[in-house]
Amino acid sequence: MIIYDSQMLVFAVTIELMIVLGIETSCDETAVGIVKDGYELLANQVASSMDLHVQYGGVVPEIAARSHIEAMTPVIQAALDQAGLGWPQIDAIAVTYGAGLGGSLLIGVMAARTLAITHNKPLYACNHVEGHVYANFLTVTALPGYVMRAQAPEFPMLAIIVSGGHSQLVLFQDHFKYQLLGRTQDDAIGEAFDKVAKLTGLPYPGGPSVSKAALNGNPDAVPLPKAKVGKYDFSFSGPKTAVLRAAQAMCGQDFSFPSYKLPEQLTDQQVADIAASFQRVACETIAEKAALACQEFKPASVVIAGGVAANQELRKQLTEALPLPITFPDLTLCTDNGAMIATLGCFKAMTAQPKANPYTLAIQPSLSM
Ligand code: KG4
Ligand code: ZN
């Protein structure tokens, strides 16, 4: 009993002192967050190079990497200033080392390695997708403008991961003990939103612009198929191709009509109908499989992670389809940010996960969960 008490004391002291600075540069956002004890958000700073990519209809890796070099130091300083902290108060550094764009990851990882060496801090290497899940553990902040979750999710926890690069259902039994139930067999849901936007002439990034256009559309106007794949797997390439065929038919053209000419032929109402129909089917696909997983595995909580978690239709459908209440991270914590990496770093430190070697940590652009 005494041993148990003293262990509890050591554990409590360790948790209380754990302030982690997280660096995220896997795509176009140079993002730094500072989190205390895995639940309190002290700083969240994001510089995006999105404005530079919009004209190309997608992220240009070389431009993103160059922008990270310029933004890295000011964003780190802005996060420290926002938290009112200096390096002596930071207990550890966490960094995304995959998955993502090679050039972008390299800048964040090199910055984190250098800071870990020069300030003599432990370094934790984080999986970007796991980071998205951990945004759900943030419950407290004194920063203005955030709507935080009331409490941290409990285990077993079903994570619905819906981002630009990933769509998967993962069952967490505990921190860092999880089982991949299913994943997309082709495009990720965010990627499919982006491609539907491109086909219909809506601006990049496609998720927000498709959901905005969908507000004026009829979600039942365009019949779109749902792919028949494994029980918990997804496929978004079929509905995306069906959108292309439907758009060609709406313009009175056949399958040989080039997709880049479609935007000038579609009316605003047709674009809105396509957007609403695609959004309905994509969200239903996720909600139906998540409901099935809830039935089979009876999780104590369900969390949603990744940029598409910002989609209001998905939130509505999940709320209706799932047997237990689902809470969502603040919208700013759904898309790429450093706070989620700092949170993941806190839990790695608090549960004594292996540290990374700051002299050798390499990027892993195709890292999976
Ligand atoms: O998680 P994230 O910021 O980056 C990745 O790790 O991929 O997700 C970006 C994706 C993009 O595909 C974007 O179109 C999508 O999230 N997205 C949305 C919405 N906001 C962002 N998709 C649907 N509805 C939204 N409101
Ligand atoms: Zn992401």
Tab-separated table of N, CA, C and O in Angstrom, residues 224-339:
chain	number	residue	atom	x	y	z
A	224	LEU	N	-25.640	8.517	-56.089
A	224	LEU	CA	-24.232	8.104	-56.072
A	224	LEU	C	-24.126	6.772	-55.345
A	224	LEU	O	-24.795	6.566	-54.335
A	225	PRO	N	-23.257	5.870	-55.838
A	225	PRO	CA	-23.159	4.532	-55.218
A	225	PRO	C	-22.326	4.573	-53.946
A	225	PRO	O	-21.506	5.466	-53.751
A	226	LYS	N	-22.588	3.571	-53.064
A	226	LYS	CA	-21.689	3.373	-51.919
A	226	LYS	C	-20.913	2.098	-52.195
A	226	LYS	O	-21.522	1.071	-52.500
A	227	ALA	N	-19.594	2.179	-52.092
A	227	ALA	CA	-18.753	1.032	-52.471
A	227	ALA	C	-18.952	-0.132	-51.516
A	227	ALA	O	-19.195	0.068	-50.328
A	228	LYS	N	-18.888	-1.349	-52.073
A	228	LYS	CA	-18.971	-2.556	-51.227
A	228	LYS	C	-17.549	-3.036	-50.971
A	228	LYS	O	-16.926	-3.662	-51.816
A	229	VAL	N	-17.047	-2.714	-49.794
A	229	VAL	CA	-15.684	-3.132	-49.414
A	229	VAL	C	-15.776	-3.860	-48.075
A	229	VAL	O	-16.873	-4.146	-47.605
A	230	GLY	N	-14.632	-4.141	-47.439
A	230	GLY	CA	-14.610	-4.860	-46.157
A	230	GLY	C	-15.504	-4.179	-45.121
A	230	GLY	O	-15.821	-2.998	-45.250
A	231	LYS	N	-15.865	-4.946	-44.062
A	231	LYS	CA	-16.852	-4.495	-43.080
A	231	LYS	C	-16.585	-3.077	-42.551
A	231	LYS	O	-17.496	-2.265	-42.435
A	232	TYR	N	-15.323	-2.791	-42.218
A	232	TYR	CA	-14.991	-1.467	-41.669
A	232	TYR	C	-14.108	-0.647	-42.611
A	232	TYR	O	-13.535	0.352	-42.204
A	233	ASP	N	-13.999	-1.091	-43.869
A	233	ASP	CA	-13.184	-0.348	-44.836
A	233	ASP	C	-14.042	0.678	-45.578
A	233	ASP	O	-15.271	0.611	-45.557
A	234	PHE	N	-13.366	1.593	-46.223
A	234	PHE	CA	-14.045	2.637	-47.003
A	234	PHE	C	-13.496	2.649	-48.429
A	234	PHE	O	-12.398	2.153	-48.676
A	235	SER	N	-14.268	3.254	-49.330
A	235	SER	CA	-13.755	3.559	-50.668
A	235	SER	C	-14.449	4.837	-51.115
A	235	SER	O	-15.671	4.922	-51.100
A	236	PHE	N	-13.667	5.825	-51.459
A	236	PHE	CA	-14.271	7.091	-51.912
A	236	PHE	C	-13.989	7.379	-53.377
A	236	PHE	O	-14.402	8.404	-53.902
A	237	SER	N	-13.291	6.454	-54.023
A	237	SER	CA	-12.964	6.712	-55.408
A	237	SER	C	-14.180	6.448	-56.307
A	237	SER	O	-14.401	7.157	-57.295
A	238	GLY	N	-15.029	5.450	-55.919
A	238	GLY	CA	-16.246	5.143	-56.696
A	238	GLY	C	-17.205	6.337	-56.727
A	238	GLY	O	-17.579	6.811	-57.813
A	239	PRO	N	-17.610	6.877	-55.553
A	239	PRO	CA	-18.503	8.044	-55.569
A	239	PRO	C	-17.903	9.239	-56.309
A	239	PRO	O	-18.612	9.966	-57.002
A	240	LYS	N	-16.572	9.382	-56.221
A	240	LYS	CA	-15.921	10.506	-56.915
A	240	LYS	C	-16.050	10.347	-58.430
A	240	LYS	O	-16.386	11.296	-59.147
A	241	THR	N	-15.846	9.113	-58.939
A	241	THR	CA	-15.996	8.873	-60.378
A	241	THR	C	-17.467	9.029	-60.780
A	241	THR	O	-17.771	9.558	-61.858
A	242	ALA	N	-18.372	8.593	-59.883
A	242	ALA	CA	-19.808	8.749	-60.176
A	242	ALA	C	-20.176	10.231	-60.280
A	242	ALA	O	-21.027	10.623	-61.085
A	243	VAL	N	-19.517	11.080	-59.470
A	243	VAL	CA	-19.736	12.530	-59.564
A	243	VAL	C	-19.309	13.023	-60.951
A	243	VAL	O	-20.025	13.799	-61.602
A	244	LEU	N	-18.159	12.538	-61.408
A	244	LEU	CA	-17.663	12.948	-62.735
A	244	LEU	C	-18.680	12.572	-63.819
A	244	LEU	O	-19.055	13.404	-64.656
A	245	ARG	N	-19.173	11.311	-63.765
A	245	ARG	CA	-20.130	10.857	-64.784
A	245	ARG	C	-21.437	11.661	-64.692
A	245	ARG	O	-22.021	12.034	-65.708
A	246	ALA	N	-21.884	11.925	-63.468
A	246	ALA	CA	-23.136	12.684	-63.292
A	246	ALA	C	-22.969	14.101	-63.831
A	246	ALA	O	-23.870	14.637	-64.505
A	247	ALA	N	-21.811	14.700	-63.580
A	247	ALA	CA	-21.572	16.069	-64.056
A	247	ALA	C	-21.532	16.099	-65.579
A	247	ALA	O	-22.092	17.010	-66.215
A	248	GLN	N	-20.889	15.077	-66.182
A	248	GLN	CA	-20.848	15.007	-67.662
A	248	GLN	C	-22.271	14.879	-68.212
A	248	GLN	O	-22.636	15.559	-69.176
A	249	ALA	N	-23.087	14.019	-67.564
A	249	ALA	CA	-24.473	13.822	-68.028
A	249	ALA	C	-25.288	15.108	-67.883
A	249	ALA	O	-26.073	15.455	-68.775
A	250	MET	N	-25.087	15.836	-66.764
A	250	MET	CA	-25.821	17.095	-66.545
A	250	MET	C	-25.527	18.106	-67.657
A	250	MET	O	-26.360	18.932	-67.996
A	251	CYS	N	-24.306	18.040	-68.203
A	251	CYS	CA	-23.931	18.974	-69.272
A	251	CYS	C	-24.304	18.412	-70.651
A	251	CYS	O	-23.937	18.991	-71.685
A	252	GLY	N	-24.954	17.242	-70.685
A	252	GLY	CA	-25.337	16.632	-71.964
A	252	GLY	C	-24.134	16.040	-72.689
A	252	GLY	O	-24.134	15.945	-73.924
A	253	GLN	N	-23.101	15.663	-71.930
A	253	GLN	CA	-21.884	15.127	-72.554
A	253	GLN	C	-21.710	13.659	-72.166
A	253	GLN	O	-22.338	13.185	-71.218
A	254	ASP	N	-20.807	12.958	-72.873
A	254	ASP	CA	-20.539	11.566	-72.480
A	254	ASP	C	-19.225	11.496	-71.697
A	254	ASP	O	-18.612	12.511	-71.397
A	255	PHE	N	-18.784	10.240	-71.410
A	255	PHE	CA	-17.624	10.038	-70.541
A	255	PHE	C	-16.320	10.603	-71.119
A	255	PHE	O	-15.335	10.763	-70.405
A	256	SER	N	-16.316	10.890	-72.436
A	256	SER	CA	-15.069	11.364	-73.039
A	256	SER	C	-14.876	12.876	-72.847
A	256	SER	O	-13.826	13.421	-73.148
A	257	PHE	N	-15.894	13.551	-72.307
A	257	PHE	CA	-15.788	15.007	-72.141
A	257	PHE	C	-14.764	15.308	-71.030
A	257	PHE	O	-14.877	14.794	-69.922
A	258	PRO	N	-13.755	16.159	-71.311
A	258	PRO	CA	-12.690	16.364	-70.320
A	258	PRO	C	-13.190	17.066	-69.044
A	258	PRO	O	-13.966	18.019	-69.121
A	259	SER	N	-12.712	16.564	-67.908
A	259	SER	CA	-13.226	17.066	-66.625
A	259	SER	C	-12.864	18.536	-66.401
A	259	SER	O	-13.610	19.269	-65.756
A	260	TYR	N	-11.728	19.002	-66.965
A	260	TYR	CA	-11.341	20.394	-66.715
A	260	TYR	C	-12.284	21.395	-67.389
A	260	TYR	O	-12.278	22.577	-67.062
A	261	LYS	N	-13.101	20.892	-68.363
A	261	LYS	CA	-14.041	21.805	-69.028
A	261	LYS	C	-15.409	21.830	-68.332
A	261	LYS	O	-16.285	22.608	-68.708
A	262	LEU	N	-15.598	20.929	-67.338
A	262	LEU	CA	-16.918	20.837	-66.696
A	262	LEU	C	-17.334	22.121	-65.950
A	262	LEU	O	-18.480	22.557	-66.085
A	263	PRO	N	-16.416	22.738	-65.168
A	263	PRO	CA	-16.851	23.888	-64.369
A	263	PRO	C	-17.533	24.989	-65.180
A	263	PRO	O	-18.512	25.583	-64.736
A	264	GLU	N	-17.064	25.230	-66.420
A	264	GLU	CA	-17.669	26.317	-67.205
A	264	GLU	C	-19.046	25.943	-67.757
A	264	GLU	O	-19.816	26.811	-68.175
A	265	GLN	N	-19.390	24.637	-67.738
A	265	GLN	CA	-20.685	24.208	-68.283
A	265	GLN	C	-21.754	23.997	-67.199
A	265	GLN	O	-22.934	23.966	-67.505
A	266	LEU	N	-21.311	23.813	-65.965
A	266	LEU	CA	-22.284	23.517	-64.895
A	266	LEU	C	-22.884	24.805	-64.342
A	266	LEU	O	-22.172	25.804	-64.160
A	267	THR	N	-24.186	24.796	-64.062
A	267	THR	CA	-24.804	25.961	-63.414
A	267	THR	C	-24.497	25.909	-61.911
A	267	THR	O	-24.115	24.859	-61.376
A	268	ASP	N	-24.710	27.039	-61.238
A	268	ASP	CA	-24.460	27.083	-59.784
A	268	ASP	C	-25.336	26.067	-59.064
A	268	ASP	O	-24.909	25.424	-58.108
A	269	GLN	N	-26.596	25.915	-59.550
A	269	GLN	CA	-27.507	24.970	-58.891
A	269	GLN	C	-27.026	23.526	-59.070
A	269	GLN	O	-27.075	22.718	-58.132
A	270	GLN	N	-26.525	23.215	-60.270
A	270	GLN	CA	-26.016	21.847	-60.496
A	270	GLN	C	-24.803	21.567	-59.596
A	270	GLN	O	-24.692	20.489	-59.007
A	271	VAL	N	-23.928	22.568	-59.475
A	271	VAL	CA	-22.747	22.398	-58.598
A	271	VAL	C	-23.207	22.176	-57.151
A	271	VAL	O	-22.704	21.286	-56.450
A	272	ALA	N	-24.194	22.972	-56.725
A	272	ALA	CA	-24.694	22.837	-55.348
A	272	ALA	C	-25.309	21.451	-55.126
A	272	ALA	O	-25.097	20.825	-54.078
A	273	ASP	N	-26.056	20.950	-56.127
A	273	ASP	CA	-26.684	19.622	-56.000
A	273	ASP	C	-25.625	18.510	-55.933
A	273	ASP	O	-25.750	17.572	-55.142
A	274	ILE	N	-24.584	18.652	-56.777
A	274	ILE	CA	-23.500	17.653	-56.753
A	274	ILE	C	-22.817	17.687	-55.392
A	274	ILE	O	-22.563	16.652	-54.761
A	275	ALA	N	-22.524	18.900	-54.914
A	275	ALA	CA	-21.824	19.051	-53.619
A	275	ALA	C	-22.648	18.427	-52.494
A	275	ALA	O	-22.128	17.665	-51.674
A	276	ALA	N	-23.938	18.732	-52.466
A	276	ALA	CA	-24.803	18.229	-51.381
A	276	ALA	C	-24.937	16.711	-51.458
A	276	ALA	O	-24.925	16.023	-50.429
A	277	SER	N	-25.053	16.175	-52.682
A	277	SER	CA	-25.229	14.723	-52.837
A	277	SER	C	-23.953	13.990	-52.445
A	277	SER	O	-24.000	12.975	-51.748
A	278	PHE	N	-22.806	14.513	-52.901
A	278	PHE	CA	-21.542	13.851	-52.556
A	278	PHE	C	-21.317	13.903	-51.042
A	278	PHE	O	-20.946	12.892	-50.423
A	279	GLN	N	-21.562	15.080	-50.470
A	279	GLN	CA	-21.342	15.226	-49.019
A	279	GLN	C	-22.227	14.241	-48.234
A	279	GLN	O	-21.774	13.595	-47.288
A	280	ARG	N	-23.499	14.126	-48.667
A	280	ARG	CA	-24.414	13.201	-47.962
A	280	ARG	C	-23.873	11.768	-47.998
A	280	ARG	O	-23.763	11.101	-46.962
A	281	VAL	N	-23.509	11.313	-49.223
A	281	VAL	CA	-23.059	9.916	-49.369
A	281	VAL	C	-21.738	9.673	-48.617
A	281	VAL	O	-21.576	8.654	-47.928
A	282	ALA	N	-20.803	10.626	-48.722
A	282	ALA	CA	-19.504	10.452	-48.049
A	282	ALA	C	-19.710	10.377	-46.532
A	282	ALA	O	-19.137	9.520	-45.858
A	283	CYS	N	-20.561	11.259	-46.008
A	283	CYS	CA	-20.779	11.283	-44.554
A	283	CYS	C	-21.557	10.047	-44.107
A	283	CYS	O	-21.251	9.466	-43.055
A	284	GLU	N	-22.539	9.621	-44.914
A	284	GLU	CA	-23.304	8.402	-44.567
A	284	GLU	C	-22.387	7.192	-44.484
A	284	GLU	O	-22.529	6.344	-43.598
A	285	THR	N	-21.433	7.118	-45.435
A	285	THR	CA	-20.500	5.986	-45.459
A	285	THR	C	-19.761	5.892	-44.124
A	285	THR	O	-19.650	4.829	-43.526
A	286	ILE	N	-19.255	7.030	-43.668
A	286	ILE	CA	-18.508	7.051	-42.395
A	286	ILE	C	-19.448	6.730	-41.232
A	286	ILE	O	-19.131	5.904	-40.367
A	287	ALA	N	-20.609	7.368	-41.213
A	287	ALA	CA	-21.534	7.209	-40.075
A	287	ALA	C	-22.028	5.760	-39.961
A	287	ALA	O	-22.122	5.214	-38.859
A	288	GLU	N	-22.320	5.123	-41.113
A	288	GLU	CA	-22.835	3.742	-41.077
A	288	GLU	C	-21.788	2.777	-40.515
A	288	GLU	O	-22.091	1.931	-39.669
A	289	LYS	N	-20.533	2.927	-40.962
A	289	LYS	CA	-19.480	2.005	-40.486
A	289	LYS	C	-19.158	2.285	-39.020
A	289	LYS	O	-18.877	1.351	-38.258
A	290	ALA	N	-19.189	3.549	-38.629
A	290	ALA	CA	-18.907	3.887	-37.218
A	290	ALA	C	-20.002	3.302	-36.322
A	290	ALA	O	-19.721	2.785	-35.230
A	291	ALA	N	-21.242	3.343	-36.797
A	291	ALA	CA	-22.364	2.802	-36.010
A	291	ALA	C	-22.210	1.291	-35.850
A	291	ALA	O	-22.430	0.728	-34.773
A	292	LEU	N	-21.778	0.636	-36.935
A	292	LEU	CA	-21.554	-0.815	-36.904
A	292	LEU	C	-20.457	-1.164	-35.887
A	292	LEU	O	-20.593	-2.114	-35.103
A	293	ALA	N	-19.383	-0.367	-35.890
A	293	ALA	CA	-18.266	-0.610	-34.957
A	293	ALA	C	-18.734	-0.397	-33.514
A	293	ALA	O	-18.310	-1.118	-32.610
A	294	CYS	N	-19.614	0.563	-33.288
A	294	CYS	CA	-20.135	0.804	-31.936
A	294	CYS	C	-20.934	-0.409	-31.459
A	294	CYS	O	-20.812	-0.835	-30.315
A	295	GLN	N	-21.754	-0.955	-32.389
A	295	GLN	CA	-22.556	-2.138	-32.049
A	295	GLN	C	-21.661	-3.308	-31.651
A	295	GLN	O	-21.897	-3.985	-30.651
A	296	GLU	N	-20.605	-3.536	-32.440
A	296	GLU	CA	-19.769	-4.716	-32.202
A	296	GLU	C	-18.825	-4.539	-31.007
A	296	GLU	O	-18.659	-5.450	-30.206
A	297	PHE	N	-18.200	-3.355	-30.865
A	297	PHE	CA	-17.128	-3.208	-29.862
A	297	PHE	C	-17.555	-2.444	-28.617
A	297	PHE	O	-16.799	-2.354	-27.666
A	298	LYS	N	-18.743	-1.844	-28.636
A	298	LYS	CA	-19.291	-1.129	-27.485
A	298	LYS	C	-18.260	-0.223	-26.791
A	298	LYS	O	-17.946	-0.402	-25.603
A	299	PRO	N	-17.703	0.747	-27.530
A	299	PRO	CA	-16.708	1.634	-26.914
A	299	PRO	C	-17.341	2.518	-25.843
A	299	PRO	O	-18.553	2.776	-25.884
A	300	ALA	N	-16.504	2.971	-24.897
A	300	ALA	CA	-17.003	3.883	-23.855
A	300	ALA	C	-17.062	5.312	-24.387
A	300	ALA	O	-17.753	6.162	-23.832
A	301	SER	N	-16.284	5.588	-25.454
A	301	SER	CA	-16.333	6.922	-26.058
A	301	SER	C	-16.011	6.822	-27.547
A	301	SER	O	-15.409	5.841	-27.989
A	302	VAL	N	-16.450	7.833	-28.272
A	302	VAL	CA	-16.142	7.916	-29.708
A	302	VAL	C	-15.546	9.290	-29.965
A	302	VAL	O	-16.101	10.296	-29.518
A	303	VAL	N	-14.395	9.326	-30.644
A	303	VAL	CA	-13.816	10.624	-30.989
A	303	VAL	C	-13.664	10.713	-32.501
A	303	VAL	O	-13.604	9.699	-33.194
A	304	ILE	N	-13.619	11.943	-32.971
A	304	ILE	CA	-13.445	12.151	-34.407
A	304	ILE	C	-12.210	13.026	-34.596
A	304	ILE	O	-11.964	13.924	-33.805
A	305	ALA	N	-11.431	12.701	-35.622
A	305	ALA	CA	-10.136	13.366	-35.778
A	305	ALA	C	-9.844	13.651	-37.238
A	305	ALA	O	-10.265	12.906	-38.121
A	306	GLY	N	-9.107	14.742	-37.498
A	306	GLY	CA	-8.714	15.084	-38.862
A	306	GLY	C	-9.546	16.231	-39.414
A	306	GLY	O	-10.604	16.572	-38.870
A	307	GLY	N	-9.061	16.797	-40.507
A	307	GLY	CA	-9.670	18.007	-41.058
A	307	GLY	C	-11.152	17.887	-41.387
A	307	GLY	O	-11.918	18.839	-41.205
A	308	VAL	N	-11.598	16.702	-41.836
A	308	VAL	CA	-13.002	16.540	-42.229
A	308	VAL	C	-13.919	16.529	-40.991
A	308	VAL	O	-15.142	16.670	-41.110
A	309	ALA	N	-13.324	16.388	-39.806
A	309	ALA	CA	-14.115	16.481	-38.563
A	309	ALA	C	-14.764	17.864	-38.432
A	309	ALA	O	-15.697	18.046	-37.642
A	310	ALA	N	-14.268	18.834	-39.219
A	310	ALA	CA	-14.875	20.172	-39.196
A	310	ALA	C	-16.209	20.192	-39.943
A	310	ALA	O	-16.976	21.156	-39.823
A	311	ASN	N	-16.503	19.144	-40.709
A	311	ASN	CA	-17.713	19.132	-41.551
A	311	ASN	C	-18.992	18.989	-40.713
A	311	ASN	O	-19.163	18.020	-39.981
A	312	GLN	N	-19.868	19.954	-40.861
A	312	GLN	CA	-21.077	19.991	-40.018
A	312	GLN	C	-22.049	18.856	-40.338
A	312	GLN	O	-22.717	18.330	-39.461
A	313	GLU	N	-22.136	18.483	-41.628
A	313	GLU	CA	-23.030	17.390	-42.015
A	313	GLU	C	-22.545	16.074	-41.401
A	313	GLU	O	-23.347	15.280	-40.901
A	314	LEU	N	-21.233	15.867	-41.389
A	314	LEU	CA	-20.679	14.646	-40.786
A	314	LEU	C	-20.987	14.633	-39.289
A	314	LEU	O	-21.366	13.606	-38.727
A	315	ARG	N	-20.820	15.784	-38.640
A	315	ARG	CA	-21.105	15.869	-37.203
A	315	ARG	C	-22.571	15.526	-36.928
A	315	ARG	O	-22.884	14.806	-35.988
A	316	LYS	N	-23.448	16.067	-37.790
A	316	LYS	CA	-24.887	15.826	-37.606
A	316	LYS	C	-25.196	14.335	-37.799
A	316	LYS	O	-25.872	13.725	-36.958
A	317	GLN	N	-24.682	13.770	-38.884
A	317	GLN	CA	-24.978	12.356	-39.160
A	317	GLN	C	-24.433	11.430	-38.077
A	317	GLN	O	-25.088	10.467	-37.686
A	318	LEU	N	-23.229	11.723	-37.583
A	318	LEU	CA	-22.652	10.870	-36.531
A	318	LEU	C	-23.468	10.993	-35.242
A	318	LEU	O	-23.725	10.004	-34.564
A	319	THR	N	-23.884	12.198	-34.938
A	319	THR	CA	-24.685	12.412	-33.723
A	319	THR	C	-25.972	11.588	-33.806
A	319	THR	O	-26.396	10.989	-32.824
A	320	GLU	N	-26.571	11.552	-35.010
A	320	GLU	CA	-27.829	10.799	-35.180
A	320	GLU	C	-27.601	9.284	-35.197
A	320	GLU	O	-28.396	8.518	-34.664
A	321	ALA	N	-26.484	8.847	-35.802
A	321	ALA	CA	-26.295	7.406	-36.046
A	321	ALA	C	-25.719	6.647	-34.853
A	321	ALA	O	-25.916	5.438	-34.749
A	322	LEU	N	-24.989	7.341	-33.963
A	322	LEU	CA	-24.265	6.606	-32.924
A	322	LEU	C	-25.068	6.498	-31.629
A	322	LEU	O	-25.793	7.423	-31.256
A	323	PRO	N	-24.900	5.367	-30.942
A	323	PRO	CA	-25.706	5.139	-29.741
A	323	PRO	C	-25.194	5.878	-28.511
A	323	PRO	O	-25.818	5.828	-27.467
A	324	LEU	N	-24.026	6.528	-28.597
A	324	LEU	CA	-23.537	7.273	-27.428
A	324	LEU	C	-23.172	8.693	-27.870
A	324	LEU	O	-22.896	8.922	-29.046
A	325	PRO	N	-23.211	9.647	-26.934
A	325	PRO	CA	-22.962	11.028	-27.334
A	325	PRO	C	-21.542	11.189	-27.883
A	325	PRO	O	-20.616	10.586	-27.357
A	326	ILE	N	-21.428	11.972	-28.940
A	326	ILE	CA	-20.095	12.185	-29.518
A	326	ILE	C	-19.744	13.653	-29.357
A	326	ILE	O	-20.574	14.516	-29.630
A	327	THR	N	-18.557	13.908	-28.845
A	327	THR	CA	-18.134	15.305	-28.703
A	327	THR	C	-16.963	15.537	-29.647
A	327	THR	O	-16.265	14.595	-30.018
A	328	PHE	N	-16.787	16.783	-30.026
A	328	PHE	CA	-15.816	17.095	-31.077
A	328	PHE	C	-14.792	18.099	-30.564
A	328	PHE	O	-15.126	18.958	-29.764
A	329	PRO	N	-13.546	18.024	-31.081
A	329	PRO	CA	-12.591	19.084	-30.715
A	329	PRO	C	-13.039	20.404	-31.329
A	329	PRO	O	-13.794	20.409	-32.302
A	330	ASP	N	-12.547	21.505	-30.767
A	330	ASP	CA	-12.784	22.819	-31.363
A	330	ASP	C	-12.347	22.770	-32.835
A	330	ASP	O	-11.387	22.066	-33.180
A	331	LEU	N	-13.046	23.520	-33.694
A	331	LEU	CA	-12.752	23.471	-35.133
A	331	LEU	C	-11.275	23.722	-35.437
A	331	LEU	O	-10.690	23.070	-36.305
A	332	THR	N	-10.651	24.658	-34.714
A	332	THR	CA	-9.222	24.961	-34.963
A	332	THR	C	-8.328	23.788	-34.586
A	332	THR	O	-7.194	23.694	-35.059
A	333	LEU	N	-8.822	22.902	-33.738
A	333	LEU	CA	-8.003	21.753	-33.331
A	333	LEU	C	-8.282	20.528	-34.203
A	333	LEU	O	-7.665	19.489	-34.027
A	334	CYS	N	-9.243	20.656	-35.160
A	334	CYS	CA	-9.536	19.547	-36.086
A	334	CYS	C	-8.551	19.529	-37.245
A	334	CYS	O	-8.080	18.473	-37.656
A	335	THR	N	-8.245	20.703	-37.803
A	335	THR	CA	-7.283	20.741	-38.914
A	335	THR	C	-5.863	20.734	-38.314
A	335	THR	O	-5.705	20.776	-37.092
A	336	ASP	N	-4.837	20.662	-39.182
A	336	ASP	CA	-3.470	20.460	-38.680
A	336	ASP	C	-3.057	21.555	-37.699
A	336	ASP	O	-3.238	22.742	-37.980
A	337	ASN	N	-2.510	21.138	-36.570
A	337	ASN	CA	-2.074	22.104	-35.541
A	337	ASN	C	-0.977	21.481	-34.691
A	337	ASN	O	-0.797	20.259	-34.684
A	338	GLY	N	-0.267	22.338	-33.979
A	338	GLY	CA	0.841	21.849	-33.142
A	338	GLY	C	0.359	21.383	-31.778
A	338	GLY	O	1.024	20.573	-31.121
A	339	ALA	N	-0.810	21.876	-31.340
A	339	ALA	CA	-1.318	21.510	-30.013
A	339	ALA	C	-1.589	20.008	-29.931
A	339	ALA	O	-1.328	19.369	-28.913
